Coordinates of C-alpha atoms in Angstrom, one line a residue:
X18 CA 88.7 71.3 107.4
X19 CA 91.3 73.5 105.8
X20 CA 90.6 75.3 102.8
X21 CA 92.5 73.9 99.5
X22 CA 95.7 76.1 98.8
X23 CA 95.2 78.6 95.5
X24 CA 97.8 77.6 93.9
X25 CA 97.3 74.0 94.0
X26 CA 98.8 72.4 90.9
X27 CA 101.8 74.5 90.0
X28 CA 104.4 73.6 90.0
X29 CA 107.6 75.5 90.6
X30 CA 111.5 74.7 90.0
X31 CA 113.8 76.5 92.1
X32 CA 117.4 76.6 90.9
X33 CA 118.6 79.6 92.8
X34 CA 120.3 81.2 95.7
X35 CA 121.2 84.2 98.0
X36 CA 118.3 85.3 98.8
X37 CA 115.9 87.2 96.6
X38 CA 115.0 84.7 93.6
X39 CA 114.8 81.3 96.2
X40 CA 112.4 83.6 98.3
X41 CA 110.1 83.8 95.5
X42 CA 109.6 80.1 95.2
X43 CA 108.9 80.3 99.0
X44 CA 106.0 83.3 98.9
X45 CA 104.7 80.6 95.6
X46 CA 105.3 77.5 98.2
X47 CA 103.1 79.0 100.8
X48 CA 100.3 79.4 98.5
X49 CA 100.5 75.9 97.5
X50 CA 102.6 75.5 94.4
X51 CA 104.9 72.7 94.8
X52 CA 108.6 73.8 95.1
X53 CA 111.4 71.6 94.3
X54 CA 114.8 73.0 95.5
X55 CA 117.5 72.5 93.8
X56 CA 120.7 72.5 95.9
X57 CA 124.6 72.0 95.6
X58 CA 125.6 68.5 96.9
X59 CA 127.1 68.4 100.7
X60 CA 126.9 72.2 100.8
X61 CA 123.1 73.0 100.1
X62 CA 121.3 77.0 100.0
X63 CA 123.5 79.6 101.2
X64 CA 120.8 80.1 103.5
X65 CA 121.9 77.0 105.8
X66 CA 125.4 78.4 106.3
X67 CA 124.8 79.1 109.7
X68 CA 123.8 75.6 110.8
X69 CA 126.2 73.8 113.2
X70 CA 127.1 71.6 110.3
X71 CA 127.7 72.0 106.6
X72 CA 124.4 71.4 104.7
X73 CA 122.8 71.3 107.6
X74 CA 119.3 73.2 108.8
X75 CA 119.8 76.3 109.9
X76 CA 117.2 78.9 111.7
X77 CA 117.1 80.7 108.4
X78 CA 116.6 77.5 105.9
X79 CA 113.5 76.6 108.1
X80 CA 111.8 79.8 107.1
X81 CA 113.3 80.1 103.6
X82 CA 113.5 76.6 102.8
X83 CA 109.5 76.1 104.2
X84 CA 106.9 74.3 101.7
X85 CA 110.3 73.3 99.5
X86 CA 111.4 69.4 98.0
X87 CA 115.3 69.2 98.7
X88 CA 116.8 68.0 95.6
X89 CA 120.7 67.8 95.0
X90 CA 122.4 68.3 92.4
X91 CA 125.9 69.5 91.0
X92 CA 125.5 72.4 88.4
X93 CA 129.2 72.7 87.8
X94 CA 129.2 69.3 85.8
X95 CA 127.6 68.5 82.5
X96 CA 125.3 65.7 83.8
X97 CA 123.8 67.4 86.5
X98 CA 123.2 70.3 83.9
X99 CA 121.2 67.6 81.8
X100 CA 119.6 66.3 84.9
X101 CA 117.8 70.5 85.4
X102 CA 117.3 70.4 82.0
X103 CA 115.4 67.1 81.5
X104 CA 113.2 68.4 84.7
X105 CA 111.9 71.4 83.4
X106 CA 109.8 70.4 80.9
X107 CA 107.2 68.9 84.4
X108 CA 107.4 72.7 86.1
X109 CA 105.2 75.4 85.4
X110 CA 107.8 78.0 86.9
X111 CA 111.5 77.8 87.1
X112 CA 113.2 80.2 89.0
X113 CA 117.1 81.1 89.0
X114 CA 119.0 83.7 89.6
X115 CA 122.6 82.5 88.2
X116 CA 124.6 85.6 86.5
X117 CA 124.0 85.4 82.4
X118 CA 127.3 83.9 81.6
X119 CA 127.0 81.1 83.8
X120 CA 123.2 80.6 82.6
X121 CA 124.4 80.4 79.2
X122 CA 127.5 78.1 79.9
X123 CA 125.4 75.5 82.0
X124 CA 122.2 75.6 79.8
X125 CA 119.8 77.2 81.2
X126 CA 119.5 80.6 79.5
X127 CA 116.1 81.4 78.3
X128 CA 116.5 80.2 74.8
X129 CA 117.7 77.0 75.8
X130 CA 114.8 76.7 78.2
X131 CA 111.8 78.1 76.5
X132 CA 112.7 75.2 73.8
X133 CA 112.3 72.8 76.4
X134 CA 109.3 73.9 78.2
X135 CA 107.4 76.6 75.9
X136 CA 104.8 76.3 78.1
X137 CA 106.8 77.7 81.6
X138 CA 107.2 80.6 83.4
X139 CA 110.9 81.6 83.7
X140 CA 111.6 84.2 86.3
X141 CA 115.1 85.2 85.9
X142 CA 116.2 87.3 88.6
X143 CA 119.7 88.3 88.1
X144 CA 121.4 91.4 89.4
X145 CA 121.2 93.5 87.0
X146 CA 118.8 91.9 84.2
X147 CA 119.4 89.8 81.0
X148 CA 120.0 92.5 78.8
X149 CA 121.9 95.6 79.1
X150 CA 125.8 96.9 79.3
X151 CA 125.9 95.3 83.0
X152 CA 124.2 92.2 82.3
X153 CA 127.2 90.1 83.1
X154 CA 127.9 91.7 86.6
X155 CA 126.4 89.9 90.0
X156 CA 125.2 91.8 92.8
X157 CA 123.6 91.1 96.2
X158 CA 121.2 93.5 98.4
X159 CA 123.9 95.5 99.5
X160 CA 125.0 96.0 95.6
X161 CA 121.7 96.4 94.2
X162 CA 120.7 99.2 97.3
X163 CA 123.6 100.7 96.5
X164 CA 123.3 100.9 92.4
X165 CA 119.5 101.8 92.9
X166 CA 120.6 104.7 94.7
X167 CA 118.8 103.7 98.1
X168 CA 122.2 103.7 100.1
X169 CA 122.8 107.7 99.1
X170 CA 119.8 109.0 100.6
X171 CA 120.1 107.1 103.7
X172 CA 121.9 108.3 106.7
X173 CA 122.0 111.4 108.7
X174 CA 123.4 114.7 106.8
X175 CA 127.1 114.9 106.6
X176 CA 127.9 111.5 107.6
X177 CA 128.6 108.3 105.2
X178 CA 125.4 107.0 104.0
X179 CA 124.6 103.4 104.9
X180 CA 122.0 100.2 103.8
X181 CA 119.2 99.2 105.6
X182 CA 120.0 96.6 108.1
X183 CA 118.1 94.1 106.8
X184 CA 118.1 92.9 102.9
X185 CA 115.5 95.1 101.9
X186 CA 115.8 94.9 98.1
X187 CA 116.1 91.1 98.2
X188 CA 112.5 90.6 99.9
X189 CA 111.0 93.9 97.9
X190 CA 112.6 91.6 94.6
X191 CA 111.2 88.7 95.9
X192 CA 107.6 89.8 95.9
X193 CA 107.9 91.7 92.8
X194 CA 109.0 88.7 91.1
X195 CA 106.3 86.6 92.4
X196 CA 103.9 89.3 91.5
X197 CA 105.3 88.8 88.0
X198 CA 104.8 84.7 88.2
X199 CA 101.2 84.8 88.7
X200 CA 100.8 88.0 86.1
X201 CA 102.5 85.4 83.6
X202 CA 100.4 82.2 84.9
X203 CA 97.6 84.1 84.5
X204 CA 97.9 85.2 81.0
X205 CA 99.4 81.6 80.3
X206 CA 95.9 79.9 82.4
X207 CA 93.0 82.8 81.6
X208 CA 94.1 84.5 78.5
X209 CA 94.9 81.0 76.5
X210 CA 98.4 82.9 76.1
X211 CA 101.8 80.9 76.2
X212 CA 104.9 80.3 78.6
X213 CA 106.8 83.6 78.6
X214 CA 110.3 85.2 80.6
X215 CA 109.9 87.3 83.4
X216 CA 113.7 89.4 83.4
X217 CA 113.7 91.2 86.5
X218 CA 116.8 92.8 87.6
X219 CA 117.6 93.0 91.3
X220 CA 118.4 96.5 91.4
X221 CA 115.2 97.3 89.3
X222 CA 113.2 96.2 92.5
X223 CA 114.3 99.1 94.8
X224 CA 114.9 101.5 92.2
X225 CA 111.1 101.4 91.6
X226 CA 110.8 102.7 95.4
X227 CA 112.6 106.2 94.8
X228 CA 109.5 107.6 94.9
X229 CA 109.4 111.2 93.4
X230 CA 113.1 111.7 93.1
X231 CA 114.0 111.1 89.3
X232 CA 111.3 113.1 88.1
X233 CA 112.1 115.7 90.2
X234 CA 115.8 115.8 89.0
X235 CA 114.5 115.6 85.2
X236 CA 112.0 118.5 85.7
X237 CA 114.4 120.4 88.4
X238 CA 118.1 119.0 88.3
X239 CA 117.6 118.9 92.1
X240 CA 119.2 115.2 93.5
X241 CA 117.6 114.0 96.6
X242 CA 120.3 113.7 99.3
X243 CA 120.4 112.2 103.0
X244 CA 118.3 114.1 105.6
X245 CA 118.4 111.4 108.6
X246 CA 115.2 110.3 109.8
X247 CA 113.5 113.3 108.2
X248 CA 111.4 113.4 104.7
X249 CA 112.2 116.5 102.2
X250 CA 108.8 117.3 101.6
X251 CA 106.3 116.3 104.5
X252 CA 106.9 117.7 107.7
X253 CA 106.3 116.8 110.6
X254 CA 107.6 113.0 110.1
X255 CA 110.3 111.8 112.1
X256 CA 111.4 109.8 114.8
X257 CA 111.6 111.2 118.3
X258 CA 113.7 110.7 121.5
X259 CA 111.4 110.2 124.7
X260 CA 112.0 110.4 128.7
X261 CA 112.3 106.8 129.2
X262 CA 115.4 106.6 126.4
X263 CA 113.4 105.3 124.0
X264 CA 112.3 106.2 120.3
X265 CA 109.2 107.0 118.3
X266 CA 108.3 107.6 115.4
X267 CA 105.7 110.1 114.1
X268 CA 103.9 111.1 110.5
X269 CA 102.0 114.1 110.6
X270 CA 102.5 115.6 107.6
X271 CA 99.2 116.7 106.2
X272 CA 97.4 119.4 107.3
X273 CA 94.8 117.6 109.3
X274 CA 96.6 115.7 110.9
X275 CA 99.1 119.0 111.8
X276 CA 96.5 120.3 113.6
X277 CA 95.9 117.2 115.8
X278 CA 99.4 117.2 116.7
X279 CA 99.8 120.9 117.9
X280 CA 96.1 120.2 119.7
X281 CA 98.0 117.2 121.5
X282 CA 101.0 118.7 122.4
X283 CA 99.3 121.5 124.0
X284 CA 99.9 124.1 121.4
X285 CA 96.8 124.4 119.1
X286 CA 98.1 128.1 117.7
X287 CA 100.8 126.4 115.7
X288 CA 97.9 125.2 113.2
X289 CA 97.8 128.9 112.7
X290 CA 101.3 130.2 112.7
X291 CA 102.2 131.4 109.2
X292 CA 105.5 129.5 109.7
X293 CA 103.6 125.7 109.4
X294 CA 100.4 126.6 108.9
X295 CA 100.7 124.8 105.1
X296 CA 102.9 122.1 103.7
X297 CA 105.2 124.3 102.2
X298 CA 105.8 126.2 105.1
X299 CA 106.4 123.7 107.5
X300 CA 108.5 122.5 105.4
X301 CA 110.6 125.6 105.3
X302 CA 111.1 126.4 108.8
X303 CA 111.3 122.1 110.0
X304 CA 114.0 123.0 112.4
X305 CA 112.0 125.1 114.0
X306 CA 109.1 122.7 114.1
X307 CA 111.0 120.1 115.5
X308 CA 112.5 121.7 118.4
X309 CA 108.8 122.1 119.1
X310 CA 108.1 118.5 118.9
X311 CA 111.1 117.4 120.0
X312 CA 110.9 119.5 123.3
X313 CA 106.9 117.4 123.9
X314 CA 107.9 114.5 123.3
X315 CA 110.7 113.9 125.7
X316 CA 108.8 114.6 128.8
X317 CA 106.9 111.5 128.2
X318 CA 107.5 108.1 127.6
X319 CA 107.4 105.8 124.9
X320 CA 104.0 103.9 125.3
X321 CA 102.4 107.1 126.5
X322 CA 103.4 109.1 123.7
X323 CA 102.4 106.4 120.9
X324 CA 98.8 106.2 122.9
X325 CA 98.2 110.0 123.1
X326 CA 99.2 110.3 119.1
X327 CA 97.2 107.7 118.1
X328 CA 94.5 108.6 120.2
X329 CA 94.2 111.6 118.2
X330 CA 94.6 109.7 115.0
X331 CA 98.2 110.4 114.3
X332 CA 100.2 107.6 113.2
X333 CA 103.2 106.9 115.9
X334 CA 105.1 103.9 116.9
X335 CA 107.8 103.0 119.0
X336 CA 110.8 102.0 117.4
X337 CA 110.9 98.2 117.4
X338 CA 113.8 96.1 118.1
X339 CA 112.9 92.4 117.0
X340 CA 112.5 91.6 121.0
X341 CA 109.8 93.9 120.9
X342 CA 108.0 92.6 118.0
X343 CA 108.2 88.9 119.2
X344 CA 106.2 89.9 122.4
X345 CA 104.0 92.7 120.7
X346 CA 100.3 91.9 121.0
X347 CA 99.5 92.9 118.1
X348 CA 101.9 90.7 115.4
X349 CA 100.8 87.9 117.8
X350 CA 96.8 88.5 117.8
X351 CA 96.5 88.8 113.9
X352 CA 98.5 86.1 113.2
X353 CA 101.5 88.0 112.0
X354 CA 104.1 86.0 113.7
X355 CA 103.5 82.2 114.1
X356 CA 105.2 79.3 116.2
X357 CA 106.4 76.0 114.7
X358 CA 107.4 73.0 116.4
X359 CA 110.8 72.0 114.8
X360 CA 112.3 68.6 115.7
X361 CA 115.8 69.9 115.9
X362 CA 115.3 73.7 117.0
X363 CA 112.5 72.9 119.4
X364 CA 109.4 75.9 119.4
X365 CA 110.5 78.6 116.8
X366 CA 108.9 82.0 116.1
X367 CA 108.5 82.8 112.2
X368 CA 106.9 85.6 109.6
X369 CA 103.9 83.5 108.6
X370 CA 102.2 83.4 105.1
X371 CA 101.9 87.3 104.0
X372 CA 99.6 88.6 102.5
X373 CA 96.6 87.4 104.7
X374 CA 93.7 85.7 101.9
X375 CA 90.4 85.6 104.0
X376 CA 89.1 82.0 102.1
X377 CA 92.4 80.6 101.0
X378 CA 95.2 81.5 103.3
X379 CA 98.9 80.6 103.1
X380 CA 100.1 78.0 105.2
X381 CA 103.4 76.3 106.2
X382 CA 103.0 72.6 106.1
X383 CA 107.1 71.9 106.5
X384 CA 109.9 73.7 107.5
X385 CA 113.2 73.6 105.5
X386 CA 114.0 69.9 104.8
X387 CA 117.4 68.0 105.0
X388 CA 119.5 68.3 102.3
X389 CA 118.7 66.0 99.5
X390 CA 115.8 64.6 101.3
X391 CA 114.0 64.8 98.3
X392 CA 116.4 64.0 95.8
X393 CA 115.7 60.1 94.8
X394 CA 111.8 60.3 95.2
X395 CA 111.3 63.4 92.8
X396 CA 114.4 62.2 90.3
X397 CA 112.4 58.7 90.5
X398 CA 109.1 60.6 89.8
X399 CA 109.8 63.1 87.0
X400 CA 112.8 61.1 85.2
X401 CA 111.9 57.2 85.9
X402 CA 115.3 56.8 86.7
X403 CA 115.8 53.3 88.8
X404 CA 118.3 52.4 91.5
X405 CA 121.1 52.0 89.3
X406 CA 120.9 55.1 88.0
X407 CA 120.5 56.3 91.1
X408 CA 123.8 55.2 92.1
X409 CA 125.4 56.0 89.1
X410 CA 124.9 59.4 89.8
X411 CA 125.6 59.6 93.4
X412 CA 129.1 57.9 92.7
X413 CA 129.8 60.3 90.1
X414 CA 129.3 63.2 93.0
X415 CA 126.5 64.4 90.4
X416 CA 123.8 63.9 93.3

């Protein structure tokens, strides 16, 4: 018997899109809470463009779309603005992601909302926040990695600097947001404390992960710039070319684990040498270091080279390419990857529920529904509205 989901009873409204605030509701939805979706009518999520038909269900909107209710209806007019509206007072959580102007013109700034439902959670993940000289600007991954000053650092020395090639900052705001949701629910649920807004801006997400860098430019005025695969400050850590035309990647940067290294590679006086015998050092003369490394490591391949380093109990790993990670032992053994029957894709490979729980674990009981599958049953539930009104609304294109 499967254990009951921990958040069981929440309920979550979903009135976003592209990619990072809809992604919250679908880390919440694999915990349980109940997500309805709200989507635009004929079109749907951004995140079923690439389906072989408009609105239809693309390989992305069955990962994204999982554990969601499809309802649809048409922001852009006045009645389906008072359709969201009259729905939020039933959700614990509504989620959007809409630019402030267009919040405020449609009725669903905080204000507006928090009069409604003083009770909810309102996660407003916008580009650049609700407040602030920007406020009104949009932004997606690319934007925010670039105004969070991710983009400038990465890239190899000399050359244009360049975004990760996935959306990072849209999955890193995702979880931060949700992370903020059940901070609110639990103050709300275990402090006796109220509804409240959680105004996260997308940028704020991966500027949070520049580690050391603005502290080190207010205490030093030195800026962090791009140095490839390499860190400023511990060394070694880099990635690696080996015989068999591969890549791997390698952290030994404290002083323990230096010493393992030069053991392994067959040169145990390095620990010694004044030139990396401590941090600082190695740090100083990295080219030199690296040569070293460099010159080991390509007279062996890939797998042999990962085994040997963590053997030894330095941290190494071949450079994945996602055909390596779907047939990787290890993603499949703990349960990091999972496959799901689809009745239109056919056996599909997916991220399961992350973080792993050891008595309540996520799960994925649907994949991304058809658009507006949901729409009649949960207008019916929440709003009593009857067949008539049904087709009132699907006439007027407001459904």
């Amino acid at each position: 018997m499967e254990a009951e989901l921990p958040l069981r009873g929440v309920r979550v409204l979903d009135v976003a899109t592209v990619l990072a605030a809809p992604v919250t509701a679908t880390f919440l939805g694999d915990f349980g809470a109940e997500v309805v979706k709200v989507e635009e009518p004929g079109r749907g999520d951004f995140t079923r463009g690439r389906a072989a038909e408009r609105g239809g269900r693309s390989l992305q909107w069955l990962q994204e779309g999982r554990n969601k209710k499809s309802v649809t209806v048409d922001l852009r007019q006045p009645a389906g603005q008072d359709l969201v509206r009259r729905m939020v007072p039933h959700f614990d959580v509504v989620i959007t992601n809409y630019r402030p102007p267009t919040l405020e013109k449609w009725g669903l700034d905080p204000e507006t909302l928090q009069a409604l439902n003083p009770r909810a959670v309102l996660v407003y993940l916008t580009g650049y926040g609700l407040s602030g000289p920007y406020r009104d600007r949009g932004a997606f991954d690319r934007i925010a990695s670039a105004f969070a000053g991710l983009t400038d650092v990465s890239g190899e020395p000399g050359r244009a600097p360049v975004r990760s090639g996935y959306a990072v900052i849209d999955y890193m705001g995702a979880y931060l947001s949700a992370f903020a949701t059940m901070v609110a629910l639990y103050e709300r649920d275990v402090n006796g404390g109220n509804g409240q807004v959680v105004d996260l801006g997308l940028y704020e997400a991966g500027f949070r992960a520049v580690e050391d860098a603005l502290l080190d430019f207010s205490a030093n005025g030195r800026v962090r710039r791009r140095m490839g695969n390499r860190n400023p400050h511990v060394v070694p850590a880099s990635d690696f070319d080996t015989a068999d035309g591969r890549r791997i990647s390698v952290h030994a940067g404290t002083d323990p684990l230096f010493r393992r290294l030069a053991a392994v590679i067959g040169r145990p006086e390095l620990a010694a040498d004044p030139r990396f015998a401590t941090r600082a050092a190695r740090t100083e003369h990295a080219d030199e270091l690296y040569a070293i490394i460099a010159g080991w490591v390509a007279e062996q391949p890939a797998d042999e080279a990962t085994r040997v380093f963590n053997d030894a109990g330095i941290p190494a790993s071949p450079i994945m390419t996602i055909a390596d990670i779907a047939a990787d032992v290890h993603y499949r053994e703990r349960g990091t990857i999972v496959d799901v029957e689809d009745p239109e894709h056919g056996t599909v490979s997916m991220a399961a529920p992350i973080p792993r729980l050891s008595a309540t674990p996520g799960r994925i009981s649907s994949l991304g529904p058809s658009l507006g599958a949901h729409t009649d049953d949960v207008l019916r539930q929440l709003l009593d509205l009857r067949d008539d009104d049904l087709a009132t609304l699907r006439r007027d294109g407001v459904i």
